[in-house]
PDB file of C-alpha atoms in Angstrom:
ATOM      1  CA  UNK X   1      89.284 122.648  89.871  1.00 95.00           C
ATOM      2  CA  UNK X   2      92.554 123.175  88.010  1.00 92.00           C
ATOM      3  CA  UNK X   3      94.198 126.636  88.737  1.00 88.00           C
ATOM      4  CA  UNK X   4      91.646 129.212  88.053  1.00 88.00           C
ATOM      5  CA  UNK X   5      89.435 126.968  86.020  1.00 91.00           C
ATOM      6  CA  UNK X   6      86.354 125.414  87.859  1.00 93.00           C
ATOM      7  CA  UNK X   7      83.971 123.146  86.102  1.00 94.00           C
ATOM      8  CA  UNK X   8      80.724 121.694  87.640  1.00 96.00           C
ATOM      9  CA  UNK X   9      79.403 118.144  87.680  1.00 97.00           C
ATOM     10  CA  UNK X  10      76.721 119.185  85.138  1.00 97.00           C
ATOM     11  CA  UNK X  11      79.357 120.823  82.783  1.00 97.00           C
ATOM     12  CA  UNK X  12      81.574 117.601  83.196  1.00 96.00           C
ATOM     13  CA  UNK X  13      78.937 115.216  82.192  1.00 96.00           C
ATOM     14  CA  UNK X  14      78.091 117.288  79.123  1.00 97.00           C
ATOM     15  CA  UNK X  15      81.505 117.588  78.094  1.00 96.00           C
ATOM     16  CA  UNK X  16      82.063 113.733  78.576  1.00 97.00           C
ATOM     17  CA  UNK X  17      78.914 113.090  76.660  1.00 97.00           C
ATOM     18  CA  UNK X  18      80.255 114.971  73.782  1.00 97.00           C
ATOM     19  CA  UNK X  19      83.782 113.105  73.840  1.00 96.00           C
ATOM     20  CA  UNK X  20      81.664 109.685  73.895  1.00 96.00           C
ATOM     21  CA  UNK X  21      79.608 110.974  70.692  1.00 95.00           C
ATOM     22  CA  UNK X  22      82.962 111.888  68.928  1.00 95.00           C
ATOM     23  CA  UNK X  23      84.448 108.526  69.876  1.00 94.00           C
ATOM     24  CA  UNK X  24      81.256 106.656  68.452  1.00 92.00           C
ATOM     25  CA  UNK X  25      81.580 108.761  65.337  1.00 91.00           C
ATOM     26  CA  UNK X  26      85.225 107.908  64.626  1.00 87.00           C
ATOM     27  CA  UNK X  27      84.881 104.053  65.666  1.00 85.00           C
ATOM     28  CA  UNK X  28      82.757 101.537  63.721  1.00 75.00           C
ATOM     29  CA  UNK X  29      82.210  99.350  66.677  1.00 75.00           C
ATOM     30  CA  UNK X  30      82.248  99.874  70.443  1.00 77.00           C
ATOM     31  CA  UNK X  31      85.032  98.293  72.381  1.00 84.00           C
ATOM     32  CA  UNK X  32      88.714  98.853  72.671  1.00 89.00           C
ATOM     33  CA  UNK X  33      91.204 101.207  74.099  1.00 92.00           C
ATOM     34  CA  UNK X  34      91.048 105.132  73.735  1.00 94.00           C
ATOM     35  CA  UNK X  35      94.503 106.531  74.400  1.00 94.00           C
ATOM     36  CA  UNK X  36      94.687 109.786  76.066  1.00 96.00           C
ATOM     37  CA  UNK X  37      97.662 112.450  76.313  1.00 94.00           C
ATOM     38  CA  UNK X  38      95.968 115.742  77.265  1.00 91.00           C
ATOM     39  CA  UNK X  39      98.241 118.701  78.672  1.00 86.00           C
ATOM     40  CA  UNK X  40      95.248 119.867  80.900  1.00 89.00           C
ATOM     41  CA  UNK X  41      94.170 117.850  83.784  1.00 92.00           C
ATOM     42  CA  UNK X  42      90.439 119.000  83.311  1.00 92.00           C
ATOM     43  CA  UNK X  43      90.682 117.853  79.704  1.00 93.00           C
ATOM     44  CA  UNK X  44      92.017 114.482  80.675  1.00 95.00           C
ATOM     45  CA  UNK X  45      89.143 113.770  83.102  1.00 95.00           C
ATOM     46  CA  UNK X  46      86.519 114.792  80.393  1.00 96.00           C
ATOM     47  CA  UNK X  47      88.377 112.162  77.994  1.00 96.00           C
ATOM     48  CA  UNK X  48      88.589 109.302  80.355  1.00 96.00           C
ATOM     49  CA  UNK X  49      84.996 109.675  81.255  1.00 97.00           C
ATOM     50  CA  UNK X  50      83.833 110.274  77.747  1.00 97.00           C
ATOM     51  CA  UNK X  51      85.606 106.843  77.036  1.00 96.00           C
ATOM     52  CA  UNK X  52      83.739 105.232  79.849  1.00 96.00           C
ATOM     53  CA  UNK X  53      80.477 106.675  78.862  1.00 95.00           C
ATOM     54  CA  UNK X  54      80.970 105.517  75.330  1.00 94.00           C
ATOM     55  CA  UNK X  55      81.818 101.755  76.663  1.00 94.00           C
ATOM     56  CA  UNK X  56      85.445 102.100  75.613  1.00 95.00           C
ATOM     57  CA  UNK X  57      88.560 101.564  78.209  1.00 95.00           C
ATOM     58  CA  UNK X  58      91.035 104.280  78.414  1.00 96.00           C
ATOM     59  CA  UNK X  59      94.785 104.589  78.733  1.00 96.00           C
ATOM     60  CA  UNK X  60      96.530 107.874  79.762  1.00 95.00           C
ATOM     61  CA  UNK X  61     100.130 108.723  78.650  1.00 93.00           C
ATOM     62  CA  UNK X  62     102.088 111.166  80.533  1.00 90.00           C
ATOM     63  CA  UNK X  63     102.441 114.158  78.514  1.00 89.00           C
ATOM     64  CA  UNK X  64     106.104 114.700  79.854  1.00 87.00           C
ATOM     65  CA  UNK X  65     107.329 111.191  77.993  1.00 88.00           C
ATOM     66  CA  UNK X  66     109.559 111.494  75.050  1.00 88.00           C
ATOM     67  CA  UNK X  67     107.711 110.728  71.734  1.00 85.00           C
ATOM     68  CA  UNK X  68     109.502 107.529  71.080  1.00 85.00           C
ATOM     69  CA  UNK X  69     108.407 106.475  74.479  1.00 86.00           C
ATOM     70  CA  UNK X  70     104.869 107.249  73.837  1.00 87.00           C
ATOM     71  CA  UNK X  71     104.894 105.649  70.521  1.00 86.00           C
ATOM     72  CA  UNK X  72     106.283 102.353  72.091  1.00 86.00           C
ATOM     73  CA  UNK X  73     103.290 102.308  74.706  1.00 88.00           C
ATOM     74  CA  UNK X  74     100.735 103.111  71.959  1.00 89.00           C
ATOM     75  CA  UNK X  75     102.263 100.176  69.883  1.00 86.00           C
ATOM     76  CA  UNK X  76     101.638  97.906  73.058  1.00 86.00           C
ATOM     77  CA  UNK X  77      98.014  99.345  73.777  1.00 88.00           C
ATOM     78  CA  UNK X  78      97.097  99.494  70.131  1.00 86.00           C
ATOM     79  CA  UNK X  79      94.146 102.032  70.708  1.00 90.00           C
ATOM     80  CA  UNK X  80      90.951 102.351  68.451  1.00 89.00           C
ATOM     81  CA  UNK X  81      91.250 106.063  68.971  1.00 90.00           C
ATOM     82  CA  UNK X  82      93.273 108.849  70.038  1.00 91.00           C
ATOM     83  CA  UNK X  83      92.603 111.831  72.263  1.00 93.00           C
ATOM     84  CA  UNK X  84      94.801 114.833  72.506  1.00 90.00           C
ATOM     85  CA  UNK X  85      97.495 113.106  70.575  1.00 85.00           C
ATOM     86  CA  UNK X  86      98.999 114.745  67.382  1.00 76.00           C
ATOM     87  CA  UNK X  87      99.378 111.316  65.760  1.00 75.00           C
ATOM     88  CA  UNK X  88      97.267 109.240  63.273  1.00 71.00           C
ATOM     89  CA  UNK X  89      96.425 105.662  64.093  1.00 69.00           C
ATOM     90  CA  UNK X  90      97.739 104.819  60.772  1.00 67.00           C
ATOM     91  CA  UNK X  91     101.285 105.670  62.076  1.00 65.00           C
ATOM     92  CA  UNK X  92     101.091 103.004  64.618  1.00 67.00           C
ATOM     93  CA  UNK X  93     102.050  99.202  63.296  1.00 59.00           C
ATOM     94  CA  UNK X  94      99.572  96.597  64.172  1.00 60.00           C
ATOM     95  CA  UNK X  95      95.745  96.429  64.483  1.00 57.00           C
ATOM     96  CA  UNK X  96      93.609  97.920  67.050  1.00 60.00           C
ATOM     97  CA  UNK X  97      92.690  95.519  69.896  1.00 64.00           C
ATOM     98  CA  UNK X  98      88.971  95.039  70.497  1.00 71.00           C
ATOM     99  CA  UNK X  99      88.725  94.291  74.195  1.00 80.00           C
ATOM    100  CA  UNK X 100      85.545  93.473  75.938  1.00 87.00           C
ATOM    101  CA  UNK X 101      84.739  96.737  77.687  1.00 90.00           C
ATOM    102  CA  UNK X 102      80.912  96.300  78.402  1.00 90.00           C
ATOM    103  CA  UNK X 103      79.390  95.248  81.804  1.00 91.00           C
ATOM    104  CA  UNK X 104      80.768  94.852  85.273  1.00 93.00           C
ATOM    105  CA  UNK X 105      83.571  92.444  83.932  1.00 94.00           C
ATOM    106  CA  UNK X 106      84.665  94.713  81.078  1.00 94.00           C
ATOM    107  CA  UNK X 107      87.941  96.365  80.932  1.00 95.00           C
ATOM    108  CA  UNK X 108      87.720 100.176  82.220  1.00 96.00           C
ATOM    109  CA  UNK X 109      91.384 101.018  82.155  1.00 96.00           C
ATOM    110  CA  UNK X 110      94.660 100.045  81.339  1.00 95.00           C
ATOM    111  CA  UNK X 111      98.051 101.253  83.250  1.00 93.00           C
ATOM    112  CA  UNK X 112     101.600 100.474  82.240  1.00 89.00           C
ATOM    113  CA  UNK X 113     104.030  99.268  85.160  1.00 83.00           C
ATOM    114  CA  UNK X 114     107.191 101.518  85.464  1.00 74.00           C
ATOM    115  CA  UNK X 115     109.424  98.864  83.851  1.00 69.00           C
ATOM    116  CA  UNK X 116     112.012  99.213  86.537  1.00 70.00           C
ATOM    117  CA  UNK X 117     112.756  95.221  86.192  1.00 73.00           C
ATOM    118  CA  UNK X 118     112.372  95.104  82.461  1.00 72.00           C
ATOM    119  CA  UNK X 119     109.822  95.886  79.821  1.00 78.00           C
ATOM    120  CA  UNK X 120     106.782  97.728  81.031  1.00 77.00           C
ATOM    121  CA  UNK X 121     103.776  95.434  81.247  1.00 85.00           C
ATOM    122  CA  UNK X 122     100.162  96.441  80.775  1.00 87.00           C
ATOM    123  CA  UNK X 123      97.848  95.944  83.470  1.00 91.00           C
ATOM    124  CA  UNK X 124      93.748  95.926  82.934  1.00 93.00           C
ATOM    125  CA  UNK X 125      91.311  97.061  85.390  1.00 95.00           C
ATOM    126  CA  UNK X 126      87.723  96.203  85.314  1.00 96.00           C
ATOM    127  CA  UNK X 127      84.680  98.222  85.946  1.00 96.00           C
ATOM    128  CA  UNK X 128      83.766  96.022  88.895  1.00 96.00           C
ATOM    129  CA  UNK X 129      87.499  96.117  90.422  1.00 96.00           C
ATOM    130  CA  UNK X 130      87.335  99.881  90.233  1.00 95.00           C
ATOM    131  CA  UNK X 131      83.982 100.289  91.806  1.00 96.00           C
ATOM    132  CA  UNK X 132      84.683  97.632  94.379  1.00 97.00           C
ATOM    133  CA  UNK X 133      87.962  99.401  95.334  1.00 95.00           C
ATOM    134  CA  UNK X 134      86.422 102.868  95.500  1.00 96.00           C
ATOM    135  CA  UNK X 135      83.227 101.573  97.377  1.00 97.00           C
ATOM    136  CA  UNK X 136      85.610  99.953  99.920  1.00 97.00           C
ATOM    137  CA  UNK X 137      87.386 103.286 100.382  1.00 95.00           C
ATOM    138  CA  UNK X 138      84.184 105.132 100.552  1.00 97.00           C
ATOM    139  CA  UNK X 139      83.007 102.865 103.361  1.00 97.00           C
ATOM    140  CA  UNK X 140      86.116 102.694 105.481  1.00 96.00           C
ATOM    141  CA  UNK X 141      87.350 106.195 105.260  1.00 95.00           C
ATOM    142  CA  UNK X 142      83.776 107.920 105.109  1.00 96.00           C
ATOM    143  CA  UNK X 143      84.161 109.742 101.964  1.00 97.00           C
ATOM    144  CA  UNK X 144      81.410 112.125 100.834  1.00 97.00           C
ATOM    145  CA  UNK X 145      80.490 115.233  99.030  1.00 97.00           C
ATOM    146  CA  UNK X 146      81.966 117.419 101.629  1.00 97.00           C
ATOM    147  CA  UNK X 147      85.441 116.157 100.797  1.00 98.00           C
ATOM    148  CA  UNK X 148      88.107 118.010  98.773  1.00 98.00           C
ATOM    149  CA  UNK X 149      90.729 115.732  97.306  1.00 97.00           C
ATOM    150  CA  UNK X 150      93.973 116.638  95.763  1.00 96.00           C
ATOM    151  CA  UNK X 151      95.198 115.503  92.433  1.00 94.00           C
ATOM    152  CA  UNK X 152      99.013 115.492  92.532  1.00 93.00           C
ATOM    153  CA  UNK X 153      99.759 112.505  90.185  1.00 88.00           C
ATOM    154  CA  UNK X 154     100.048 112.042  86.455  1.00 89.00           C
ATOM    155  CA  UNK X 155      96.628 110.127  85.224  1.00 92.00           C
ATOM    156  CA  UNK X 156      99.152 107.627  83.683  1.00 92.00           C
ATOM    157  CA  UNK X 157      99.786 106.281  87.278  1.00 89.00           C
ATOM    158  CA  UNK X 158      97.345 104.002  88.861  1.00 88.00           C
ATOM    159  CA  UNK X 159      97.614 106.320  92.129  1.00 87.00           C
ATOM    160  CA  UNK X 160      95.184 108.650  90.340  1.00 90.00           C
ATOM    161  CA  UNK X 161      92.369 106.303  90.438  1.00 91.00           C
ATOM    162  CA  UNK X 162      91.616 106.795  94.030  1.00 91.00           C
ATOM    163  CA  UNK X 163      91.690 110.550  93.870  1.00 93.00           C
ATOM    164  CA  UNK X 164      89.684 110.810  90.685  1.00 94.00           C
ATOM    165  CA  UNK X 165      87.095 108.312  91.265  1.00 96.00           C
ATOM    166  CA  UNK X 166      87.074 108.636  94.989  1.00 95.00           C
ATOM    167  CA  UNK X 167      85.867 112.068  94.481  1.00 96.00           C
ATOM    168  CA  UNK X 168      83.799 111.900  91.468  1.00 96.00           C
ATOM    169  CA  UNK X 169      81.831 108.765  92.746  1.00 96.00           C
ATOM    170  CA  UNK X 170      81.312 110.793  95.887  1.00 97.00           C
ATOM    171  CA  UNK X 171      80.202 114.057  94.564  1.00 96.00           C
ATOM    172  CA  UNK X 172      83.356 115.642  96.094  1.00 97.00           C
ATOM    173  CA  UNK X 173      85.758 118.172  94.817  1.00 97.00           C
ATOM    174  CA  UNK X 174      88.856 117.436  92.865  1.00 96.00           C
ATOM    175  CA  UNK X 175      91.621 119.964  92.896  1.00 96.00           C
ATOM    176  CA  UNK X 176      94.615 119.660  90.398  1.00 94.00           C
ATOM    177  CA  UNK X 177      98.009 120.485  91.102  1.00 93.00           C
ATOM    178  CA  UNK X 178     101.260 119.625  89.379  1.00 89.00           C
ATOM    179  CA  UNK X 179     104.062 119.422  91.938  1.00 87.00           C
ATOM    180  CA  UNK X 180     106.819 119.207  88.998  1.00 82.00           C
ATOM    181  CA  UNK X 181     105.780 122.766  88.167  1.00 83.00           C
ATOM    182  CA  UNK X 182     106.047 124.233  91.694  1.00 86.00           C
ATOM    183  CA  UNK X 183     107.010 121.815  94.386  1.00 87.00           C
ATOM    184  CA  UNK X 184     107.638 124.762  96.911  1.00 89.00           C
ATOM    185  CA  UNK X 185     104.115 125.950  96.610  1.00 91.00           C
ATOM    186  CA  UNK X 186     102.482 122.799  97.351  1.00 93.00           C
ATOM    187  CA  UNK X 187     102.079 122.991 101.198  1.00 93.00           C
ATOM    188  CA  UNK X 188     100.561 126.638 100.798  1.00 94.00           C
ATOM    189  CA  UNK X 189      98.277 125.449  98.151  1.00 95.00           C
ATOM    190  CA  UNK X 190      97.019 122.323 100.332  1.00 95.00           C
ATOM    191  CA  UNK X 191      96.015 125.024 103.087  1.00 95.00           C
ATOM    192  CA  UNK X 192      94.453 127.368 100.649  1.00 95.00           C
ATOM    193  CA  UNK X 193      92.380 124.778  98.983  1.00 96.00           C
ATOM    194  CA  UNK X 194      91.345 123.415 102.238  1.00 97.00           C
ATOM    195  CA  UNK X 195      92.266 119.888 101.295  1.00 97.00           C
ATOM    196  CA  UNK X 196      90.733 117.038 103.135  1.00 98.00           C
ATOM    197  CA  UNK X 197      91.898 114.078 101.433  1.00 97.00           C
ATOM    198  CA  UNK X 198      95.358 113.924 100.152  1.00 96.00           C
ATOM    199  CA  UNK X 199      97.331 111.256  98.219  1.00 95.00           C
ATOM    200  CA  UNK X 200     101.155 111.848  97.944  1.00 93.00           C
ATOM    201  CA  UNK X 201     104.518 110.281  97.555  1.00 92.00           C
ATOM    202  CA  UNK X 202     106.839 110.032 100.640  1.00 93.00           C
ATOM    203  CA  UNK X 203     109.212 112.590  99.013  1.00 92.00           C
ATOM    204  CA  UNK X 204     106.242 115.214  98.743  1.00 92.00           C
ATOM    205  CA  UNK X 205     105.675 114.365 102.611  1.00 92.00           C
ATOM    206  CA  UNK X 206     109.051 114.928 103.536  1.00 91.00           C
ATOM    207  CA  UNK X 207     109.252 118.132 101.684  1.00 89.00           C
ATOM    208  CA  UNK X 208     106.342 119.482 103.740  1.00 88.00           C
ATOM    209  CA  UNK X 209     107.756 118.225 106.988  1.00 86.00           C
ATOM    210  CA  UNK X 210     111.135 119.823 106.340  1.00 85.00           C
ATOM    211  CA  UNK X 211     109.498 123.210 106.490  1.00 83.00           C
ATOM    212  CA  UNK X 212     109.033 122.704 110.289  1.00 79.00           C
ATOM    213  CA  UNK X 213     107.740 125.692 111.924  1.00 81.00           C
ATOM    214  CA  UNK X 214     107.316 127.502 108.490  1.00 85.00           C
ATOM    215  CA  UNK X 215     104.961 124.604 107.354  1.00 83.00           C
ATOM    216  CA  UNK X 216     101.310 125.824 106.891  1.00 88.00           C
ATOM    217  CA  UNK X 217      98.424 124.434 109.187  1.00 89.00           C
ATOM    218  CA  UNK X 218      96.661 121.938 107.332  1.00 91.00           C
ATOM    219  CA  UNK X 219      93.667 122.186 109.584  1.00 92.00           C
ATOM    220  CA  UNK X 220      91.133 120.830 107.225  1.00 96.00           C
ATOM    221  CA  UNK X 221      93.148 117.563 106.064  1.00 95.00           C
ATOM    222  CA  UNK X 222      91.570 114.679 107.871  1.00 96.00           C
ATOM    223  CA  UNK X 223      93.191 111.671 105.609  1.00 96.00           C
ATOM    224  CA  UNK X 224      96.608 111.364 104.175  1.00 94.00           C
ATOM    225  CA  UNK X 225      97.530 108.461 102.107  1.00 93.00           C
ATOM    226  CA  UNK X 226     101.477 108.193 101.375  1.00 92.00           C
ATOM    227  CA  UNK X 227     103.210 105.694  99.206  1.00 88.00           C
ATOM    228  CA  UNK X 228     105.366 104.963  96.035  1.00 85.00           C
ATOM    229  CA  UNK X 229     108.597 104.730  98.163  1.00 89.00           C
ATOM    230  CA  UNK X 230     109.980 103.292 101.503  1.00 93.00           C
ATOM    231  CA  UNK X 231     108.492 105.255 104.551  1.00 93.00           C
ATOM    232  CA  UNK X 232     110.412 105.380 107.827  1.00 92.00           C
ATOM    233  CA  UNK X 233     109.259 106.119 111.371  1.00 92.00           C
ATOM    234  CA  UNK X 234     110.906 109.419 111.289  1.00 90.00           C
ATOM    235  CA  UNK X 235     108.535 110.270 108.327  1.00 88.00           C
ATOM    236  CA  UNK X 236     105.539 109.505 110.447  1.00 88.00           C
ATOM    237  CA  UNK X 237     106.645 111.141 113.313  1.00 88.00           C
ATOM    238  CA  UNK X 238     107.393 114.295 111.554  1.00 85.00           C
TER     239      UNK X 238
END
């Protein structure tokens, strides 16, 4: 669910399969990275699932990044195909990298570190690593089809992994919301959507807690994962 747009699992699979077929028609061989930069959350999910169905790895860029930064990241990734980007592969110097993407040990996703201590580094995650992590969360947190996950992060960040695949691999709902567009609406949105599993930054949590008595009752929420910044005892108490 993204705003007023709803899509079923059956529709999602059909759209992802269409993306996979398009990628196969564009690429002579299977393997390598598909770079994704979609303005729509639903389109991003369709594209990354399509890449995985086509046995490619995916790399998502934050649409809000300036173009020079996007190009720099694309040069580091050397994709074999682009989804949602108004660029030609020929505009990127260097040859595309053919990664092993098939099987459990194959690369499923690439993520860029923040670069806060120097140049950003690329981190590769295998199919096995993602499935193991989601399986562990499913068993430990009793995730299931009755859950409703919020999706508050750009898909360029690895924090989106737990939300996207935690939901999709368990038949749950994914509800997309961009706090950068309207942070003040987040608390009411969480209540309205009946979110049961939420993943947010400490700043988002503080925003909700600062509302005090005006904060909506989040009666449906049963799990809250908070990270990305230092958290203090006062935050937990609030």
